[in-house]
Amino acid sequence: MKKELLLLVSTFFFLSMTAITGVYAVEENKKVEIISEDIEDVTGDEKKDKISLKGTRMDDSFYKDIFVEINTDEKEHKIDLEEGIRPSLNFNDFNQDGVKEIFISTETGGSGGVSNYYLYTAKDNNIVNLKVPDPLVIQSQFLDGYKAKITIENNHKSYKFNLKNRSQDYENTGLYYQGKLNEPTELMIQSYTSLEPKKLRGKKLGLIGTQTISGAYNADVIGRVESTWELKNG
């Protein structure tokens, strides 16, 4: 009996290890590929540089090990990024220094439709992360009577929502009972669902950020908050 049990365990372990080894072999066979290539002067020396966006494709649109490769006359730079879906590059002068910066966006693929964003400068052949602005800090809560309230901490403004048209849905999900909250519950405040370059007053370029506010679940969209950002003095 002991011999049979030992044989069964050994066989299971061997098969499991074979399966795991097979998975790693498939991933190792995937190669880094060029997602996009651009020719831009990002150093400010009036010479064109080659900027390549690369990554390891895992399926039609999802990439791991994403990075930006910048080839100049002097050196080669590499900027590592998080994994994601449909990564893309954009070149604009956000800080009005006469040199285009590198703006990068990558969708996370989550149910909330959130994306990651990056902003780098390669001026004078030095890579500096200028960092995109953090999303707005928004406090939120459901209120009795199928209502909700948000407070944007960045400007200390508050807004209330009447959600009575969703009362039946909220009763069914157990969020409310006869108009009373079953327990204190916050709304779902997403990070940036979009952060896009946009011309501001005059010829200055800035960023427009959009954050989605949802109620009981991601698809229960209550509203969106839009913020305008301008880069000044770093």
Short mmCIF file of N, CA, C and O in Angstrom, two decimals, residues 46-132:
data_model
loop_
_atom_site.label_atom_id
_atom_site.label_comp_id
_atom_site.label_asym_id
_atom_site.label_seq_id
_atom_site.Cartn_x
_atom_site.Cartn_y
_atom_site.Cartn_z
N GLU A 46 19.08 69.39 -31.96
CA GLU A 46 18.64 69.60 -33.35
C GLU A 46 19.01 68.44 -34.26
O GLU A 46 19.08 68.59 -35.47
N LYS A 47 19.24 67.27 -33.69
CA LYS A 47 19.49 66.05 -34.45
C LYS A 47 18.37 65.06 -34.12
O LYS A 47 17.93 64.95 -32.97
N LYS A 48 17.94 64.33 -35.13
CA LYS A 48 16.84 63.39 -34.94
C LYS A 48 17.30 62.16 -34.15
O LYS A 48 18.38 61.61 -34.41
N ASP A 49 16.50 61.74 -33.21
CA ASP A 49 16.77 60.54 -32.41
C ASP A 49 15.74 59.47 -32.74
O ASP A 49 14.60 59.78 -33.12
N LYS A 50 16.13 58.22 -32.58
CA LYS A 50 15.18 57.11 -32.82
C LYS A 50 14.63 56.64 -31.48
O LYS A 50 15.39 56.26 -30.59
N ILE A 51 13.32 56.71 -31.38
CA ILE A 51 12.66 56.28 -30.14
C ILE A 51 11.81 55.06 -30.46
O ILE A 51 10.88 55.12 -31.27
N SER A 52 12.13 53.93 -29.80
CA SER A 52 11.43 52.68 -30.06
C SER A 52 10.67 52.24 -28.81
O SER A 52 11.23 52.26 -27.70
N LEU A 53 9.43 51.86 -29.01
CA LEU A 53 8.62 51.28 -27.93
C LEU A 53 8.62 49.78 -28.14
O LEU A 53 8.21 49.29 -29.20
N LYS A 54 9.09 49.03 -27.14
CA LYS A 54 9.24 47.58 -27.30
C LYS A 54 8.59 46.83 -26.13
O LYS A 54 8.37 47.39 -25.06
N GLY A 55 8.31 45.56 -26.37
CA GLY A 55 7.73 44.73 -25.33
C GLY A 55 7.58 43.29 -25.79
O GLY A 55 7.77 42.98 -26.97
N THR A 56 7.26 42.42 -24.85
CA THR A 56 7.03 41.01 -25.16
C THR A 56 5.53 40.79 -25.29
O THR A 56 4.79 40.91 -24.31
N ARG A 57 5.08 40.48 -26.51
CA ARG A 57 3.65 40.30 -26.75
C ARG A 57 3.18 38.98 -26.17
O ARG A 57 3.71 37.91 -26.47
N MET A 58 2.12 39.07 -25.32
CA MET A 58 1.55 37.87 -24.72
C MET A 58 0.29 37.43 -25.46
O MET A 58 -0.05 36.26 -25.47
N ASP A 59 -0.45 38.39 -26.04
CA ASP A 59 -1.58 38.07 -26.91
C ASP A 59 -1.73 39.22 -27.90
O ASP A 59 -0.79 39.97 -28.13
N ASP A 60 -2.92 39.40 -28.46
CA ASP A 60 -3.10 40.41 -29.51
C ASP A 60 -2.73 41.82 -29.08
O ASP A 60 -2.22 42.61 -29.87
N SER A 61 -3.00 42.17 -27.82
CA SER A 61 -2.77 43.56 -27.40
C SER A 61 -2.03 43.70 -26.07
O SER A 61 -1.64 44.80 -25.70
N PHE A 62 -1.82 42.60 -25.33
CA PHE A 62 -1.18 42.66 -24.02
C PHE A 62 0.32 42.40 -24.12
O PHE A 62 0.75 41.44 -24.77
N TYR A 63 1.09 43.28 -23.46
CA TYR A 63 2.55 43.16 -23.49
C TYR A 63 3.12 43.11 -22.08
O TYR A 63 2.64 43.80 -21.17
N LYS A 64 4.17 42.32 -21.92
CA LYS A 64 4.97 42.32 -20.69
C LYS A 64 6.33 42.94 -21.01
O LYS A 64 6.71 43.08 -22.16
N ASP A 65 7.06 43.29 -19.96
CA ASP A 65 8.43 43.81 -20.11
C ASP A 65 8.49 44.94 -21.13
O ASP A 65 9.35 44.97 -22.02
N ILE A 66 7.59 45.91 -21.00
CA ILE A 66 7.54 47.04 -21.93
C ILE A 66 8.65 48.03 -21.58
O ILE A 66 8.93 48.28 -20.41
N PHE A 67 9.29 48.58 -22.59
CA PHE A 67 10.30 49.61 -22.35
C PHE A 67 10.43 50.52 -23.57
O PHE A 67 10.05 50.17 -24.68
N VAL A 68 10.95 51.73 -23.31
CA VAL A 68 11.23 52.69 -24.37
C VAL A 68 12.74 52.74 -24.57
O VAL A 68 13.50 52.88 -23.59
N GLU A 69 13.19 52.62 -25.80
CA GLU A 69 14.61 52.67 -26.14
C GLU A 69 14.87 53.94 -26.95
O GLU A 69 14.24 54.17 -27.97
N ILE A 70 15.80 54.77 -26.46
CA ILE A 70 16.11 56.03 -27.12
C ILE A 70 17.55 55.98 -27.63
O ILE A 70 18.49 55.84 -26.83
N ASN A 71 17.71 56.05 -28.93
CA ASN A 71 19.04 56.03 -29.54
C ASN A 71 19.39 57.43 -30.04
O ASN A 71 18.73 57.98 -30.92
N THR A 72 20.46 58.01 -29.45
CA THR A 72 20.94 59.32 -29.87
C THR A 72 22.36 59.18 -30.42
O THR A 72 22.94 58.09 -30.40
N ASP A 73 22.94 60.28 -30.89
CA ASP A 73 24.32 60.23 -31.39
C ASP A 73 25.30 59.90 -30.28
O ASP A 73 26.37 59.33 -30.53
N GLU A 74 24.96 60.24 -29.05
CA GLU A 74 25.89 60.07 -27.94
C GLU A 74 25.73 58.74 -27.20
O GLU A 74 26.71 58.12 -26.81
N LYS A 75 24.50 58.32 -26.97
CA LYS A 75 24.30 57.11 -26.16
C LYS A 75 22.92 56.50 -26.41
O LYS A 75 22.09 57.06 -27.13
N GLU A 76 22.70 55.37 -25.75
CA GLU A 76 21.40 54.69 -25.82
C GLU A 76 20.78 54.69 -24.43
O GLU A 76 21.45 54.40 -23.43
N HIS A 77 19.50 55.04 -24.34
CA HIS A 77 18.79 55.08 -23.07
C HIS A 77 17.67 54.04 -23.08
O HIS A 77 17.13 53.70 -24.13
N LYS A 78 17.31 53.60 -21.89
CA LYS A 78 16.20 52.65 -21.75
C LYS A 78 15.32 53.07 -20.59
O LYS A 78 15.81 53.37 -19.50
N ILE A 79 14.01 53.10 -20.83
CA ILE A 79 13.03 53.43 -19.79
C ILE A 79 12.11 52.23 -19.62
O ILE A 79 11.38 51.87 -20.54
N ASP A 80 12.13 51.60 -18.46
CA ASP A 80 11.28 50.44 -18.19
C ASP A 80 9.89 50.88 -17.75
O ASP A 80 9.74 51.85 -16.98
N LEU A 81 8.87 50.16 -18.22
CA LEU A 81 7.48 50.49 -17.92
C LEU A 81 6.74 49.26 -17.38
O LEU A 81 7.24 48.13 -17.49
N GLU A 82 5.56 49.49 -16.84
CA GLU A 82 4.73 48.38 -16.37
C GLU A 82 4.06 47.67 -17.55
O GLU A 82 3.89 48.24 -18.62
N GLU A 83 3.70 46.41 -17.33
CA GLU A 83 3.00 45.66 -18.37
C GLU A 83 1.63 46.26 -18.62
O GLU A 83 1.08 46.98 -17.78
N GLY A 84 1.06 45.99 -19.81
CA GLY A 84 -0.25 46.55 -20.09
C GLY A 84 -0.70 46.30 -21.51
O GLY A 84 -0.10 45.52 -22.26
N ILE A 85 -1.79 46.98 -21.86
CA ILE A 85 -2.44 46.78 -23.16
C ILE A 85 -2.29 48.04 -24.01
O ILE A 85 -2.38 49.16 -23.52
N ARG A 86 -2.05 47.84 -25.29
CA ARG A 86 -1.97 48.91 -26.28
C ARG A 86 -1.11 50.10 -25.83
O ARG A 86 -1.58 51.25 -25.78
N PRO A 87 0.16 49.87 -25.50
CA PRO A 87 1.03 50.98 -25.13
C PRO A 87 1.27 51.91 -26.32
O PRO A 87 1.30 51.45 -27.47
N SER A 88 1.42 53.21 -26.05
CA SER A 88 1.63 54.17 -27.14
C SER A 88 2.47 55.34 -26.66
O SER A 88 2.55 55.62 -25.46
N LEU A 89 3.10 56.04 -27.62
CA LEU A 89 3.94 57.20 -27.32
C LEU A 89 3.34 58.45 -27.95
O LEU A 89 2.66 58.40 -28.97
N ASN A 90 3.64 59.60 -27.31
CA ASN A 90 3.21 60.89 -27.82
C ASN A 90 4.34 61.88 -27.52
O ASN A 90 4.94 61.83 -26.45
N PHE A 91 4.62 62.78 -28.46
CA PHE A 91 5.74 63.72 -28.28
C PHE A 91 5.22 65.15 -28.32
O PHE A 91 4.64 65.58 -29.32
N ASN A 92 5.41 65.88 -27.22
CA ASN A 92 4.97 67.27 -27.13
C ASN A 92 5.84 68.01 -26.13
O ASN A 92 6.44 67.39 -25.23
N ASP A 93 5.90 69.33 -26.27
CA ASP A 93 6.66 70.16 -25.34
C ASP A 93 5.72 70.63 -24.24
O ASP A 93 5.02 71.63 -24.38
N PHE A 94 5.71 69.90 -23.13
CA PHE A 94 4.79 70.20 -22.03
C PHE A 94 5.32 71.30 -21.11
O PHE A 94 4.53 71.98 -20.47
N ASN A 95 6.63 71.45 -20.99
CA ASN A 95 7.19 72.42 -20.04
C ASN A 95 7.76 73.66 -20.72
O ASN A 95 8.48 74.44 -20.10
N GLN A 96 7.45 73.84 -22.00
CA GLN A 96 7.83 75.04 -22.75
C GLN A 96 9.34 75.34 -22.69
O GLN A 96 9.75 76.49 -22.56
N ASP A 97 10.15 74.27 -22.80
CA ASP A 97 11.60 74.48 -22.82
C ASP A 97 12.18 74.33 -24.23
O ASP A 97 13.40 74.34 -24.41
N GLY A 98 11.30 74.21 -25.22
CA GLY A 98 11.75 74.10 -26.60
C GLY A 98 12.11 72.70 -27.05
O GLY A 98 12.52 72.50 -28.19
N VAL A 99 11.98 71.70 -26.16
CA VAL A 99 12.31 70.32 -26.48
C VAL A 99 11.09 69.43 -26.19
O VAL A 99 10.46 69.58 -25.14
N LYS A 100 10.80 68.52 -27.10
CA LYS A 100 9.65 67.65 -26.90
C LYS A 100 9.92 66.59 -25.83
O LYS A 100 11.00 66.00 -25.78
N GLU A 101 8.93 66.38 -24.97
CA GLU A 101 9.00 65.32 -23.98
C GLU A 101 8.31 64.06 -24.52
O GLU A 101 7.61 64.12 -25.53
N ILE A 102 8.52 62.96 -23.81
CA ILE A 102 7.95 61.67 -24.22
C ILE A 102 6.80 61.32 -23.27
O ILE A 102 7.02 61.12 -22.07
N PHE A 103 5.60 61.28 -23.80
CA PHE A 103 4.41 60.95 -23.02
C PHE A 103 3.98 59.54 -23.40
O PHE A 103 3.79 59.22 -24.57
N ILE A 104 3.82 58.67 -22.39
CA ILE A 104 3.56 57.25 -22.62
C ILE A 104 2.26 56.86 -21.93
O ILE A 104 2.02 57.24 -20.78
N SER A 105 1.43 56.10 -22.61
CA SER A 105 0.19 55.59 -22.00
C SER A 105 0.07 54.09 -22.24
O SER A 105 0.44 53.58 -23.30
N THR A 106 -0.43 53.40 -21.22
CA THR A 106 -0.64 51.95 -21.29
C THR A 106 -1.90 51.59 -20.54
O THR A 106 -2.04 51.91 -19.36
N GLU A 107 -2.84 50.93 -21.18
CA GLU A 107 -4.05 50.49 -20.51
C GLU A 107 -3.73 49.30 -19.59
O GLU A 107 -2.96 48.43 -19.96
N THR A 108 -4.35 49.30 -18.40
CA THR A 108 -4.09 48.20 -17.47
C THR A 108 -4.89 46.95 -17.81
O THR A 108 -4.51 45.85 -17.41
N GLY A 109 -6.01 47.12 -18.51
CA GLY A 109 -6.85 45.98 -18.84
C GLY A 109 -7.84 45.61 -17.76
O GLY A 109 -8.56 44.62 -17.87
N GLY A 110 -7.91 46.40 -16.67
CA GLY A 110 -8.85 46.12 -15.60
C GLY A 110 -10.27 46.51 -15.97
O GLY A 110 -10.50 47.21 -16.96
N SER A 111 -11.22 46.10 -15.15
CA SER A 111 -12.64 46.35 -15.45
C SER A 111 -13.00 47.82 -15.36
O SER A 111 -13.99 48.26 -15.93
N GLY A 112 -12.19 48.61 -14.63
CA GLY A 112 -12.50 50.03 -14.50
C GLY A 112 -12.00 50.88 -15.64
O GLY A 112 -12.24 52.09 -15.66
N GLY A 113 -11.31 50.28 -16.60
CA GLY A 113 -10.81 51.02 -17.76
C GLY A 113 -9.70 51.99 -17.43
O GLY A 113 -9.51 53.00 -18.11
N VAL A 114 -8.91 51.69 -16.38
CA VAL A 114 -7.84 52.59 -15.94
C VAL A 114 -6.58 52.37 -16.77
O VAL A 114 -6.30 51.27 -17.24
N SER A 115 -5.80 53.45 -16.96
CA SER A 115 -4.54 53.37 -17.69
C SER A 115 -3.41 53.95 -16.86
O SER A 115 -3.63 54.73 -15.94
N ASN A 116 -2.18 53.54 -17.18
CA ASN A 116 -0.98 54.11 -16.57
C ASN A 116 -0.36 55.12 -17.53
O ASN A 116 -0.37 54.90 -18.75
N TYR A 117 0.19 56.20 -16.98
CA TYR A 117 0.77 57.26 -17.81
C TYR A 117 2.14 57.65 -17.28
O TYR A 117 2.38 57.61 -16.06
N TYR A 118 3.02 58.05 -18.20
CA TYR A 118 4.38 58.43 -17.84
C TYR A 118 4.78 59.65 -18.67
O TYR A 118 4.34 59.80 -19.82
N LEU A 119 5.66 60.49 -18.11
CA LEU A 119 6.16 61.65 -18.83
C LEU A 119 7.65 61.79 -18.55
O LEU A 119 8.06 61.98 -17.40
N TYR A 120 8.46 61.67 -19.61
CA TYR A 120 9.92 61.74 -19.48
C TYR A 120 10.49 62.80 -20.41
O TYR A 120 9.95 63.05 -21.49
N THR A 121 11.61 63.41 -19.98
CA THR A 121 12.38 64.27 -20.85
C THR A 121 13.77 63.65 -21.05
O THR A 121 14.30 63.02 -20.11
N ALA A 122 14.31 63.83 -22.24
CA ALA A 122 15.67 63.35 -22.54
C ALA A 122 16.56 64.53 -22.93
O ALA A 122 17.58 64.37 -23.59
N LYS A 123 16.17 65.74 -22.48
CA LYS A 123 16.92 66.95 -22.84
C LYS A 123 18.38 66.83 -22.40
O LYS A 123 18.68 66.36 -21.30
N ASP A 124 19.29 67.26 -23.28
CA ASP A 124 20.74 67.20 -23.03
C ASP A 124 21.21 65.78 -22.74
O ASP A 124 22.19 65.58 -22.02
N ASN A 125 20.50 64.80 -23.29
CA ASN A 125 20.85 63.38 -23.13
C ASN A 125 20.75 62.90 -21.68
O ASN A 125 21.39 61.93 -21.30
N ASN A 126 19.95 63.57 -20.88
CA ASN A 126 19.69 63.14 -19.51
C ASN A 126 18.22 62.73 -19.38
O ASN A 126 17.34 63.52 -19.69
N ILE A 127 17.98 61.52 -18.95
CA ILE A 127 16.61 61.03 -18.79
C ILE A 127 16.09 61.44 -17.42
O ILE A 127 16.68 61.10 -16.38
N VAL A 128 15.00 62.20 -17.41
CA VAL A 128 14.39 62.65 -16.16
C VAL A 128 12.90 62.34 -16.21
O VAL A 128 12.21 62.65 -17.18
N ASN A 129 12.42 61.72 -15.14
CA ASN A 129 11.00 61.41 -15.02
C ASN A 129 10.28 62.66 -14.51
O ASN A 129 10.42 63.04 -13.34
N LEU A 130 9.53 63.33 -15.38
CA LEU A 130 8.79 64.53 -14.98
C LEU A 130 7.54 64.19 -14.19
O LEU A 130 6.97 65.04 -13.51
N LYS A 131 7.08 62.97 -14.31
CA LYS A 131 5.92 62.45 -13.58
C LYS A 131 4.62 63.17 -13.97
O LYS A 131 4.59 64.39 -14.03
N VAL A 132 3.62 62.38 -14.21
CA VAL A 132 2.31 62.96 -14.49
C VAL A 132 1.66 63.32 -13.16
O VAL A 132 2.02 62.78 -12.11
#
